[in-house]
PDB file of C-alpha atoms and ligand atoms in Angstrom:
ATOM      1  CA  UNK A 232      -0.109   0.230   0.066  1.00 46.00           C
ATOM      2  CA  UNK A 233       2.159   2.711  -1.260  1.00 56.00           C
ATOM      3  CA  UNK A 234      -0.017   5.531   0.050  1.00 87.00           C
ATOM      4  CA  UNK A 235       1.123   4.572   3.691  1.00 96.00           C
ATOM      5  CA  UNK A 236       4.304   6.060   4.386  1.00 96.00           C
ATOM      6  CA  UNK A 237       4.701   5.262   8.155  1.00 97.00           C
ATOM      7  CA  UNK A 238       2.611   2.219   8.921  1.00 98.00           C
ATOM      8  CA  UNK A 239       2.144  -1.163   7.401  1.00 98.00           C
ATOM      9  CA  UNK A 240      -1.267  -2.724   6.278  1.00 98.00           C
ATOM     10  CA  UNK A 241      -1.143  -6.314   6.303  1.00 98.00           C
ATOM     11  CA  UNK A 242      -3.749  -9.047   5.810  1.00 98.00           C
ATOM     12  CA  UNK A 243      -2.593 -12.013   7.727  1.00 98.00           C
ATOM     13  CA  UNK A 244      -5.700 -13.910   6.926  1.00 97.00           C
ATOM     14  CA  UNK A 245      -8.868 -13.610   5.255  1.00 97.00           C
ATOM     15  CA  UNK A 246     -10.905 -11.819   7.927  1.00 98.00           C
ATOM     16  CA  UNK A 247      -7.962  -9.937   9.811  1.00 98.00           C
ATOM     17  CA  UNK A 248      -6.159  -6.683   9.012  1.00 98.00           C
ATOM     18  CA  UNK A 249      -2.930  -6.022  10.863  1.00 98.00           C
ATOM     19  CA  UNK A 250      -1.821  -2.281  11.249  1.00 98.00           C
ATOM     20  CA  UNK A 251       1.818  -1.916  12.150  1.00 98.00           C
ATOM     21  CA  UNK A 252       3.571   1.078  13.222  1.00 98.00           C
ATOM     22  CA  UNK A 253       6.588   1.177  11.322  1.00 98.00           C
ATOM     23  CA  UNK A 254       9.058   4.163  12.608  1.00 96.00           C
ATOM     24  CA  UNK A 255      11.011   1.888  14.785  1.00 96.00           C
ATOM     25  CA  UNK A 256      14.053   4.141  14.317  1.00 95.00           C
ATOM     26  CA  UNK A 257      12.018   7.012  16.011  1.00 94.00           C
ATOM     27  CA  UNK A 258      10.407   4.391  18.632  1.00 96.00           C
ATOM     28  CA  UNK A 259       7.095   4.931  16.763  1.00 97.00           C
ATOM     29  CA  UNK A 260       6.865   8.737  17.583  1.00 96.00           C
ATOM     30  CA  UNK A 261       3.814   9.709  16.096  1.00 96.00           C
ATOM     31  CA  UNK A 262       3.911  12.770  13.730  1.00 95.00           C
ATOM     32  CA  UNK A 263       1.242  14.017  11.658  1.00 96.00           C
ATOM     33  CA  UNK A 264       2.029  11.809   8.679  1.00 96.00           C
ATOM     34  CA  UNK A 265       2.059   8.763  11.166  1.00 97.00           C
ATOM     35  CA  UNK A 266      -1.466   9.574  12.475  1.00 97.00           C
ATOM     36  CA  UNK A 267      -3.109  10.163   9.178  1.00 97.00           C
ATOM     37  CA  UNK A 268      -1.694   6.690   7.869  1.00 98.00           C
ATOM     38  CA  UNK A 269      -3.163   5.328  10.867  1.00 98.00           C
ATOM     39  CA  UNK A 270      -6.584   7.000  10.040  1.00 98.00           C
ATOM     40  CA  UNK A 271      -6.239   5.717   6.428  1.00 98.00           C
ATOM     41  CA  UNK A 272      -5.539   2.115   7.602  1.00 98.00           C
ATOM     42  CA  UNK A 273      -8.188   2.148  10.252  1.00 98.00           C
ATOM     43  CA  UNK A 274     -10.566   3.247   7.590  1.00 98.00           C
ATOM     44  CA  UNK A 275      -9.530   0.364   5.100  1.00 98.00           C
ATOM     45  CA  UNK A 276      -9.939  -2.048   7.684  1.00 98.00           C
ATOM     46  CA  UNK A 277     -13.195  -0.768   8.685  1.00 98.00           C
ATOM     47  CA  UNK A 278     -14.636  -0.335   5.313  1.00 98.00           C
ATOM     48  CA  UNK A 279     -13.684  -3.730   3.966  1.00 98.00           C
ATOM     49  CA  UNK A 280     -16.541  -6.162   4.558  1.00 97.00           C
ATOM     50  CA  UNK A 281     -14.338  -8.914   4.493  1.00 98.00           C
ATOM     51  CA  UNK A 282     -12.254  -7.660   7.797  1.00 98.00           C
ATOM     52  CA  UNK A 283     -13.849  -9.005  10.835  1.00 98.00           C
ATOM     53  CA  UNK A 284     -11.083  -8.273  13.579  1.00 98.00           C
ATOM     54  CA  UNK A 285      -8.458  -5.263  13.233  1.00 98.00           C
ATOM     55  CA  UNK A 286      -4.928  -5.766  14.921  1.00 98.00           C
ATOM     56  CA  UNK A 287      -2.536  -2.977  15.765  1.00 98.00           C
ATOM     57  CA  UNK A 288       1.036  -3.520  16.497  1.00 98.00           C
ATOM     58  CA  UNK A 289       4.231  -1.627  16.448  1.00 98.00           C
ATOM     59  CA  UNK A 290       7.781  -2.495  14.789  1.00 98.00           C
ATOM     60  CA  UNK A 291      10.813  -2.304  16.798  1.00 97.00           C
ATOM     61  CA  UNK A 292      11.535  -2.614  20.743  1.00 97.00           C
ATOM     62  CA  UNK A 293       8.950  -0.234  21.656  1.00 98.00           C
ATOM     63  CA  UNK A 294       5.345   0.210  20.710  1.00 98.00           C
ATOM     64  CA  UNK A 295       5.351   3.997  20.869  1.00 97.00           C
ATOM     65  CA  UNK A 296       7.253   6.822  22.567  1.00 95.00           C
ATOM     66  CA  UNK A 297       4.200   9.258  22.044  1.00 95.00           C
ATOM     67  CA  UNK A 298       3.995  12.336  20.007  1.00 93.00           C
ATOM     68  CA  UNK A 299       6.688  13.554  18.092  1.00 91.00           C
ATOM     69  CA  UNK A 300       7.655  16.544  20.053  1.00 84.00           C
ATOM     70  CA  UNK A 301      10.621  17.327  17.220  1.00 85.00           C
ATOM     71  CA  UNK A 302       8.009  17.788  14.584  1.00 86.00           C
ATOM     72  CA  UNK A 303       8.657  21.355  13.853  1.00 80.00           C
ATOM     73  CA  UNK A 304       6.027  22.341  11.199  1.00 87.00           C
ATOM     74  CA  UNK A 305       2.878  20.670  12.686  1.00 89.00           C
ATOM     75  CA  UNK A 306       0.396  23.194  11.688  1.00 92.00           C
ATOM     76  CA  UNK A 307       1.643  23.468   8.213  1.00 92.00           C
ATOM     77  CA  UNK A 308       1.672  19.527   7.750  1.00 93.00           C
ATOM     78  CA  UNK A 309      -2.134  19.608   8.297  1.00 94.00           C
ATOM     79  CA  UNK A 310      -2.634  21.075   4.870  1.00 93.00           C
ATOM     80  CA  UNK A 311      -0.992  17.999   3.374  1.00 92.00           C
ATOM     81  CA  UNK A 312      -4.027  15.642   4.716  1.00 94.00           C
ATOM     82  CA  UNK A 313      -7.602  15.450   3.849  1.00 92.00           C
ATOM     83  CA  UNK A 314      -9.039  16.170   7.325  1.00 93.00           C
ATOM     84  CA  UNK A 315     -11.663  13.883   8.903  1.00 94.00           C
ATOM     85  CA  UNK A 316     -13.323  16.278  11.522  1.00 95.00           C
ATOM     86  CA  UNK A 317     -15.160  19.365  11.256  1.00 94.00           C
ATOM     87  CA  UNK A 318     -12.702  21.756  12.751  1.00 94.00           C
ATOM     88  CA  UNK A 319     -10.138  23.796  10.805  1.00 92.00           C
ATOM     89  CA  UNK A 320      -8.064  26.904  11.081  1.00 94.00           C
ATOM     90  CA  UNK A 321      -4.520  25.256  11.135  1.00 95.00           C
ATOM     91  CA  UNK A 322      -3.023  28.724  11.037  1.00 95.00           C
ATOM     92  CA  UNK A 323      -5.365  30.908  13.216  1.00 96.00           C
ATOM     93  CA  UNK A 324      -4.018  32.882  15.743  1.00 95.00           C
ATOM     94  CA  UNK A 325      -3.875  32.290  19.517  1.00 93.00           C
ATOM     95  CA  UNK A 326      -5.165  29.053  20.837  1.00 94.00           C
ATOM     96  CA  UNK A 327      -7.278  28.073  18.071  1.00 96.00           C
ATOM     97  CA  UNK A 328      -4.945  26.373  15.935  1.00 96.00           C
ATOM     98  CA  UNK A 329      -3.643  24.253  18.667  1.00 95.00           C
ATOM     99  CA  UNK A 330      -6.803  23.237  19.849  1.00 97.00           C
ATOM    100  CA  UNK A 331      -8.288  22.459  16.077  1.00 97.00           C
ATOM    101  CA  UNK A 332      -5.342  20.359  15.297  1.00 97.00           C
ATOM    102  CA  UNK A 333      -5.778  18.556  18.642  1.00 97.00           C
ATOM    103  CA  UNK A 334      -9.389  18.021  18.161  1.00 97.00           C
ATOM    104  CA  UNK A 335      -8.564  16.566  14.678  1.00 97.00           C
ATOM    105  CA  UNK A 336      -5.427  14.227  15.178  1.00 97.00           C
ATOM    106  CA  UNK A 337      -5.453  13.565  18.763  1.00 98.00           C
ATOM    107  CA  UNK A 338      -8.776  13.218  20.617  1.00 98.00           C
ATOM    108  CA  UNK A 339     -10.561  13.243  17.112  1.00 98.00           C
ATOM    109  CA  UNK A 340      -8.633  10.301  15.960  1.00 98.00           C
ATOM    110  CA  UNK A 341      -8.492   8.320  19.187  1.00 98.00           C
ATOM    111  CA  UNK A 342     -12.266   8.596  19.742  1.00 98.00           C
ATOM    112  CA  UNK A 343     -13.037   7.770  15.973  1.00 98.00           C
ATOM    113  CA  UNK A 344     -10.654   4.493  16.195  1.00 98.00           C
ATOM    114  CA  UNK A 345     -12.351   3.571  19.556  1.00 98.00           C
ATOM    115  CA  UNK A 346     -15.878   3.717  17.906  1.00 98.00           C
ATOM    116  CA  UNK A 347     -14.772   1.406  14.728  1.00 98.00           C
ATOM    117  CA  UNK A 348     -17.687  -1.266  14.942  1.00 98.00           C
ATOM    118  CA  UNK A 349     -15.332  -4.067  14.607  1.00 98.00           C
ATOM    119  CA  UNK A 350     -13.086  -5.548  17.237  1.00 98.00           C
ATOM    120  CA  UNK A 351      -9.720  -4.279  17.693  1.00 99.00           C
ATOM    121  CA  UNK A 352      -6.574  -5.900  19.371  1.00 98.00           C
ATOM    122  CA  UNK A 353      -3.425  -3.951  20.271  1.00 98.00           C
ATOM    123  CA  UNK A 354      -0.481  -6.311  20.683  1.00 98.00           C
ATOM    124  CA  UNK A 355       2.006  -4.215  22.653  1.00 98.00           C
ATOM    125  CA  UNK A 356       5.879  -4.354  23.616  1.00 98.00           C
ATOM    126  CA  UNK A 357       8.475  -2.262  25.223  1.00 98.00           C
ATOM    127  CA  UNK A 358       7.339   1.227  26.355  1.00 98.00           C
ATOM    128  CA  UNK A 359       4.340   2.986  25.617  1.00 98.00           C
ATOM    129  CA  UNK A 360       4.569   6.635  26.565  1.00 97.00           C
ATOM    130  CA  UNK A 361       1.750   9.337  26.646  1.00 96.00           C
ATOM    131  CA  UNK A 362       0.408   9.702  22.989  1.00 97.00           C
ATOM    132  CA  UNK A 363       1.377   6.010  22.984  1.00 98.00           C
ATOM    133  CA  UNK A 364      -1.521   5.303  25.052  1.00 98.00           C
ATOM    134  CA  UNK A 365      -3.998   7.151  22.884  1.00 98.00           C
ATOM    135  CA  UNK A 366      -3.060   4.486  20.281  1.00 98.00           C
ATOM    136  CA  UNK A 367      -3.875   1.177  22.811  1.00 98.00           C
ATOM    137  CA  UNK A 368      -6.467   2.779  24.842  1.00 98.00           C
ATOM    138  CA  UNK A 369      -9.078   3.115  22.051  1.00 98.00           C
ATOM    139  CA  UNK A 370      -8.681  -0.825  21.068  1.00 98.00           C
ATOM    140  CA  UNK A 371     -10.909  -3.282  22.657  1.00 98.00           C
ATOM    141  CA  UNK A 372      -8.326  -5.739  23.874  1.00 98.00           C
ATOM    142  CA  UNK A 373      -4.928  -4.961  24.621  1.00 98.00           C
ATOM    143  CA  UNK A 374      -2.270  -7.926  24.737  1.00 98.00           C
ATOM    144  CA  UNK A 375       1.096  -7.025  26.287  1.00 98.00           C
ATOM    145  CA  UNK A 376       4.293  -8.815  26.149  1.00 98.00           C
ATOM    146  CA  UNK A 377       5.946  -9.133  29.567  1.00 98.00           C
ATOM    147  CA  UNK A 378       8.269  -6.308  30.314  1.00 98.00           C
ATOM    148  CA  UNK A 379       5.883  -3.845  28.608  1.00 98.00           C
ATOM    149  CA  UNK A 380       5.782  -0.604  30.565  1.00 98.00           C
ATOM    150  CA  UNK A 381       3.225   2.376  30.390  1.00 98.00           C
ATOM    151  CA  UNK A 382       3.616   6.041  31.394  1.00 96.00           C
ATOM    152  CA  UNK A 383       1.905   9.323  31.026  1.00 96.00           C
ATOM    153  CA  UNK A 384       4.519  12.056  31.889  1.00 94.00           C
ATOM    154  CA  UNK A 385       2.617  15.233  30.726  1.00 95.00           C
ATOM    155  CA  UNK A 386       1.745  16.476  34.192  1.00 96.00           C
ATOM    156  CA  UNK A 387       5.601  17.251  34.392  1.00 94.00           C
ATOM    157  CA  UNK A 388       5.336  19.067  31.238  1.00 93.00           C
ATOM    158  CA  UNK A 389       2.767  21.302  32.655  1.00 95.00           C
ATOM    159  CA  UNK A 390      -0.300  19.692  31.079  1.00 96.00           C
ATOM    160  CA  UNK A 391      -2.706  17.685  33.003  1.00 95.00           C
ATOM    161  CA  UNK A 392      -2.780  14.559  31.005  1.00 97.00           C
ATOM    162  CA  UNK A 393      -2.871  13.240  27.396  1.00 97.00           C
ATOM    163  CA  UNK A 394      -5.612  14.450  25.031  1.00 98.00           C
ATOM    164  CA  UNK A 395      -7.373  11.411  24.958  1.00 98.00           C
ATOM    165  CA  UNK A 396      -8.021  11.204  28.847  1.00 98.00           C
ATOM    166  CA  UNK A 397      -8.973   7.548  29.310  1.00 98.00           C
ATOM    167  CA  UNK A 398      -6.957   7.025  32.457  1.00 98.00           C
ATOM    168  CA  UNK A 399      -9.929   6.798  34.987  1.00 97.00           C
ATOM    169  CA  UNK A 400     -11.605   4.277  32.928  1.00 97.00           C
ATOM    170  CA  UNK A 401      -8.533   2.414  32.044  1.00 98.00           C
ATOM    171  CA  UNK A 402      -6.853   2.026  35.446  1.00 98.00           C
ATOM    172  CA  UNK A 403      -9.660   3.587  38.118  1.00 97.00           C
ATOM    173  CA  UNK A 404      -9.798   6.920  39.469  1.00 97.00           C
ATOM    174  CA  UNK A 405      -7.316   6.112  42.081  1.00 98.00           C
ATOM    175  CA  UNK A 406      -4.662   4.609  40.400  1.00 98.00           C
ATOM    176  CA  UNK A 407      -5.216   7.393  37.606  1.00 98.00           C
ATOM    177  CA  UNK A 408      -4.454  10.078  39.918  1.00 98.00           C
ATOM    178  CA  UNK A 409      -1.197   8.278  41.098  1.00 97.00           C
ATOM    179  CA  UNK A 410      -0.173   7.764  37.452  1.00 97.00           C
ATOM    180  CA  UNK A 411      -0.559  11.360  36.671  1.00 97.00           C
ATOM    181  CA  UNK A 412       0.947  12.832  39.760  1.00 96.00           C
ATOM    182  CA  UNK A 413       4.101  10.641  39.820  1.00 96.00           C
ATOM    183  CA  UNK A 414       4.588   9.723  36.190  1.00 95.00           C
ATOM    184  CA  UNK A 415       5.770   6.392  37.585  1.00 95.00           C
ATOM    185  CA  UNK A 416       6.044   3.494  34.994  1.00 97.00           C
ATOM    186  CA  UNK A 417       2.988   1.036  35.161  1.00 98.00           C
ATOM    187  CA  UNK A 418       3.955  -2.130  34.691  1.00 98.00           C
ATOM    188  CA  UNK A 419       2.401  -4.901  32.361  1.00 98.00           C
ATOM    189  CA  UNK A 420       1.542  -6.991  35.312  1.00 98.00           C
ATOM    190  CA  UNK A 421       0.054  -3.950  37.197  1.00 98.00           C
ATOM    191  CA  UNK A 422      -1.886  -2.963  33.991  1.00 98.00           C
ATOM    192  CA  UNK A 423      -3.324  -6.506  33.762  1.00 98.00           C
ATOM    193  CA  UNK A 424      -4.400  -6.423  37.605  1.00 98.00           C
ATOM    194  CA  UNK A 425      -6.083  -2.784  36.921  1.00 98.00           C
ATOM    195  CA  UNK A 426      -8.056  -4.128  34.001  1.00 98.00           C
ATOM    196  CA  UNK A 427      -6.212  -2.235  31.373  1.00 98.00           C
ATOM    197  CA  UNK A 428      -4.606  -5.078  29.787  1.00 98.00           C
ATOM    198  CA  UNK A 429      -6.105  -8.413  29.042  1.00 98.00           C
ATOM    199  CA  UNK A 430      -3.210 -10.502  28.917  1.00 98.00           C
ATOM    200  CA  UNK A 431       0.543 -10.410  29.422  1.00 98.00           C
ATOM    201  CA  UNK A 432       2.326 -13.117  27.698  1.00 98.00           C
ATOM    202  CA  UNK A 433       6.149 -13.597  27.044  1.00 98.00           C
ATOM    203  CA  UNK A 434       7.505 -11.534  24.401  1.00 98.00           C
ATOM    204  CA  UNK A 435       8.353 -14.086  21.895  1.00 98.00           C
ATOM    205  CA  UNK A 436       4.782 -15.386  22.123  1.00 98.00           C
ATOM    206  CA  UNK A 437       3.132 -11.947  21.557  1.00 98.00           C
ATOM    207  CA  UNK A 438       1.937 -11.835  17.850  1.00 98.00           C
ATOM    208  CA  UNK A 439       1.186 -15.593  17.764  1.00 98.00           C
ATOM    209  CA  UNK A 440      -1.061 -15.121  20.899  1.00 98.00           C
ATOM    210  CA  UNK A 441      -2.873 -12.010  19.871  1.00 98.00           C
ATOM    211  CA  UNK A 442      -3.108 -13.503  16.301  1.00 98.00           C
ATOM    212  CA  UNK A 443      -4.903 -16.723  17.926  1.00 98.00           C
ATOM    213  CA  UNK A 444      -7.384 -14.762  19.699  1.00 98.00           C
ATOM    214  CA  UNK A 445      -8.005 -12.611  16.494  1.00 98.00           C
ATOM    215  CA  UNK A 446      -8.894 -15.845  14.490  1.00 98.00           C
ATOM    216  CA  UNK A 447     -11.200 -16.984  17.277  1.00 98.00           C
ATOM    217  CA  UNK A 448     -13.121 -13.619  17.277  1.00 98.00           C
ATOM    218  CA  UNK A 449     -12.907 -13.620  13.723  1.00 98.00           C
ATOM    219  CA  UNK A 450     -14.868 -16.926  13.654  1.00 98.00           C
ATOM    220  CA  UNK A 451     -17.896 -15.389  15.064  1.00 98.00           C
ATOM    221  CA  UNK A 452     -20.508 -13.415  12.891  1.00 98.00           C
ATOM    222  CA  UNK A 453     -19.383  -9.645  12.335  1.00 98.00           C
ATOM    223  CA  UNK A 454     -22.689  -8.315  13.121  1.00 98.00           C
ATOM    224  CA  UNK A 455     -22.943  -9.808  16.527  1.00 98.00           C
ATOM    225  CA  UNK A 456     -19.450  -8.859  17.434  1.00 98.00           C
ATOM    226  CA  UNK A 457     -20.256  -5.060  16.202  1.00 98.00           C
ATOM    227  CA  UNK A 458     -23.565  -5.314  18.535  1.00 98.00           C
ATOM    228  CA  UNK A 459     -21.377  -6.726  21.443  1.00 98.00           C
ATOM    229  CA  UNK A 460     -18.817  -3.982  21.039  1.00 98.00           C
ATOM    230  CA  UNK A 461     -21.580  -1.371  20.647  1.00 98.00           C
ATOM    231  CA  UNK A 462     -23.286  -2.460  24.034  1.00 98.00           C
ATOM    232  CA  UNK A 463     -20.057  -2.433  26.007  1.00 98.00           C
ATOM    233  CA  UNK A 464     -19.081   1.129  24.542  1.00 98.00           C
ATOM    234  CA  UNK A 465     -22.431   2.310  25.559  1.00 98.00           C
ATOM    235  CA  UNK A 466     -22.286   1.298  29.169  1.00 97.00           C
ATOM    236  CA  UNK A 467     -19.015   3.236  29.322  1.00 96.00           C
ATOM    237  CA  UNK A 468     -20.777   6.221  27.505  1.00 97.00           C
ATOM    238  CA  UNK A 469     -23.590   5.925  30.071  1.00 96.00           C
ATOM    239  CA  UNK A 470     -21.296   6.476  32.843  1.00 94.00           C
ATOM    240  CA  UNK A 471     -20.234   9.949  31.315  1.00 96.00           C
ATOM    241  CA  UNK A 472     -17.159   8.813  29.726  1.00 97.00           C
ATOM    242  CA  UNK A 473     -17.225  10.949  26.757  1.00 97.00           C
ATOM    243  CA  UNK A 474     -18.230  14.218  28.529  1.00 97.00           C
ATOM    244  CA  UNK A 475     -15.591  13.758  31.032  1.00 97.00           C
ATOM    245  CA  UNK A 476     -13.143  13.279  28.456  1.00 98.00           C
ATOM    246  CA  UNK A 477     -14.201  16.499  26.644  1.00 98.00           C
ATOM    247  CA  UNK A 478     -13.922  18.163  29.788  1.00 98.00           C
ATOM    248  CA  UNK A 479     -10.316  16.954  30.285  1.00 98.00           C
ATOM    249  CA  UNK A 480      -9.775  18.047  26.602  1.00 98.00           C
ATOM    250  CA  UNK A 481     -10.588  21.661  27.574  1.00 98.00           C
ATOM    251  CA  UNK A 482      -8.627  21.562  30.673  1.00 98.00           C
ATOM    252  CA  UNK A 483      -5.852  20.247  28.658  1.00 98.00           C
ATOM    253  CA  UNK A 484      -6.106  23.344  26.305  1.00 97.00           C
ATOM    254  CA  UNK A 485      -6.216  25.878  29.363  1.00 97.00           C
ATOM    255  CA  UNK A 486      -2.922  24.460  30.092  1.00 97.00           C
ATOM    256  CA  UNK A 487      -1.237  24.843  26.494  1.00 96.00           C
ATOM    257  CA  UNK A 488      -2.659  28.342  26.770  1.00 97.00           C
ATOM    258  CA  UNK A 489      -1.137  29.176  30.138  1.00 97.00           C
ATOM    259  CA  UNK A 490       1.907  27.897  29.158  1.00 96.00           C
ATOM    260  CA  UNK A 491       1.881  29.737  25.926  1.00 95.00           C
ATOM    261  CA  UNK A 492       1.588  32.809  27.915  1.00 96.00           C
ATOM    262  CA  UNK A 493       3.894  32.378  30.822  1.00 96.00           C
ATOM    263  CA  UNK A 494       6.750  30.062  28.955  1.00 95.00           C
ATOM    264  CA  UNK A 495       5.960  30.935  25.353  1.00 94.00           C
ATOM    265  CA  UNK A 496       5.531  27.388  24.258  1.00 93.00           C
ATOM    266  CA  UNK A 497       2.769  24.766  24.608  1.00 94.00           C
ATOM    267  CA  UNK A 498       4.351  22.890  27.248  1.00 93.00           C
ATOM    268  CA  UNK A 499       6.308  23.940  30.649  1.00 93.00           C
ATOM    269  CA  UNK A 500       9.956  23.722  29.892  1.00 89.00           C
ATOM    270  CA  UNK A 501      11.004  23.146  33.696  1.00 84.00           C
ATOM    271  CA  UNK A 502       9.271  19.968  33.043  1.00 78.00           C
ATOM    272  CA  UNK A 503      10.307  19.055  29.608  1.00 68.00           C
ATOM    273  CA  UNK A 504      14.083  17.812  30.180  1.00 60.00           C
ATOM    274  CA  UNK A 505      13.215  14.870  32.178  1.00 50.00           C
ATOM    275  CA  UNK A 506      10.543  14.242  29.678  1.00 45.00           C
ATOM    276  CA  UNK A 507      12.390  14.375  26.445  1.00 45.00           C
ATOM    277  CA  UNK A 508      15.144  12.533  28.537  1.00 43.00           C
ATOM    278  CA  UNK A 509      12.508   9.750  28.960  1.00 46.00           C
ATOM    279  CA  UNK A 510      11.887   9.539  25.262  1.00 47.00           C
ATOM    280  CA  UNK A 511      15.399   9.746  23.953  1.00 43.00           C
ATOM    281  CA  UNK A 512      16.257   6.857  26.363  1.00 47.00           C
ATOM    282  CA  UNK A 513      14.034   4.307  24.933  1.00 49.00           C
TER     283      UNK A 513
HETATM  284 ZN1  LIG B 508      -2.029  18.990  23.724  1.00 62.38          ZN
END
């Protein structure tokens, strides 16, 4: 699929699509191109009636180091893509451009992928940092390799959490606060105990385990799978998930605006050093 620059689109069997993040040298840091490639790949799988299960994986030792903070021309890069949301104004002044960009490619994409009416399975290895969580949390099932670790370090950067604020639903309110306040790593085993991860398997068995589950799911009628997914998602939404996430997103943009006024950049540079160090160390 030559139109995809940063992800691979595989069809390992008749009813399964497998999307693979493919910037291993950058630890699968997500730039604008990768997010649009991901969206194109998810759309392709969603709209292919033969596909019943969609898998998401990452090449290299780590699943994703998060958003690519080194991308210098993010607003200009928006012009290179056909946007899928209804916001625009990538070159507006003040808070407008950043909010529009994040509504489109961050919370917008993650929410969009969460609502694909087909089962999605993330197979995860190594480290998953901040924006990396926004790729796996929208998936229905998460299979983690032993030793994989999860982190949201955005509070140290003067922001109250990643844009797709799934923490309370993924790990519970109390652990969500600890995760945000401390930026401590969450182990795969702890993530499983908290309900964020379905299974922890030896790294060498990760893909086979995920594929085996995908095949078992794909043996079921697709319409029933869609209905089951919609029913569980509705249960989360009845608890106010979406409204709470939208509130968190607004607070996230208060933080960006505050940081721009006080520090002249979207994040607090006093917390940036250890965060960037963390990214470069993986
Ligand atoms: Zn942001």
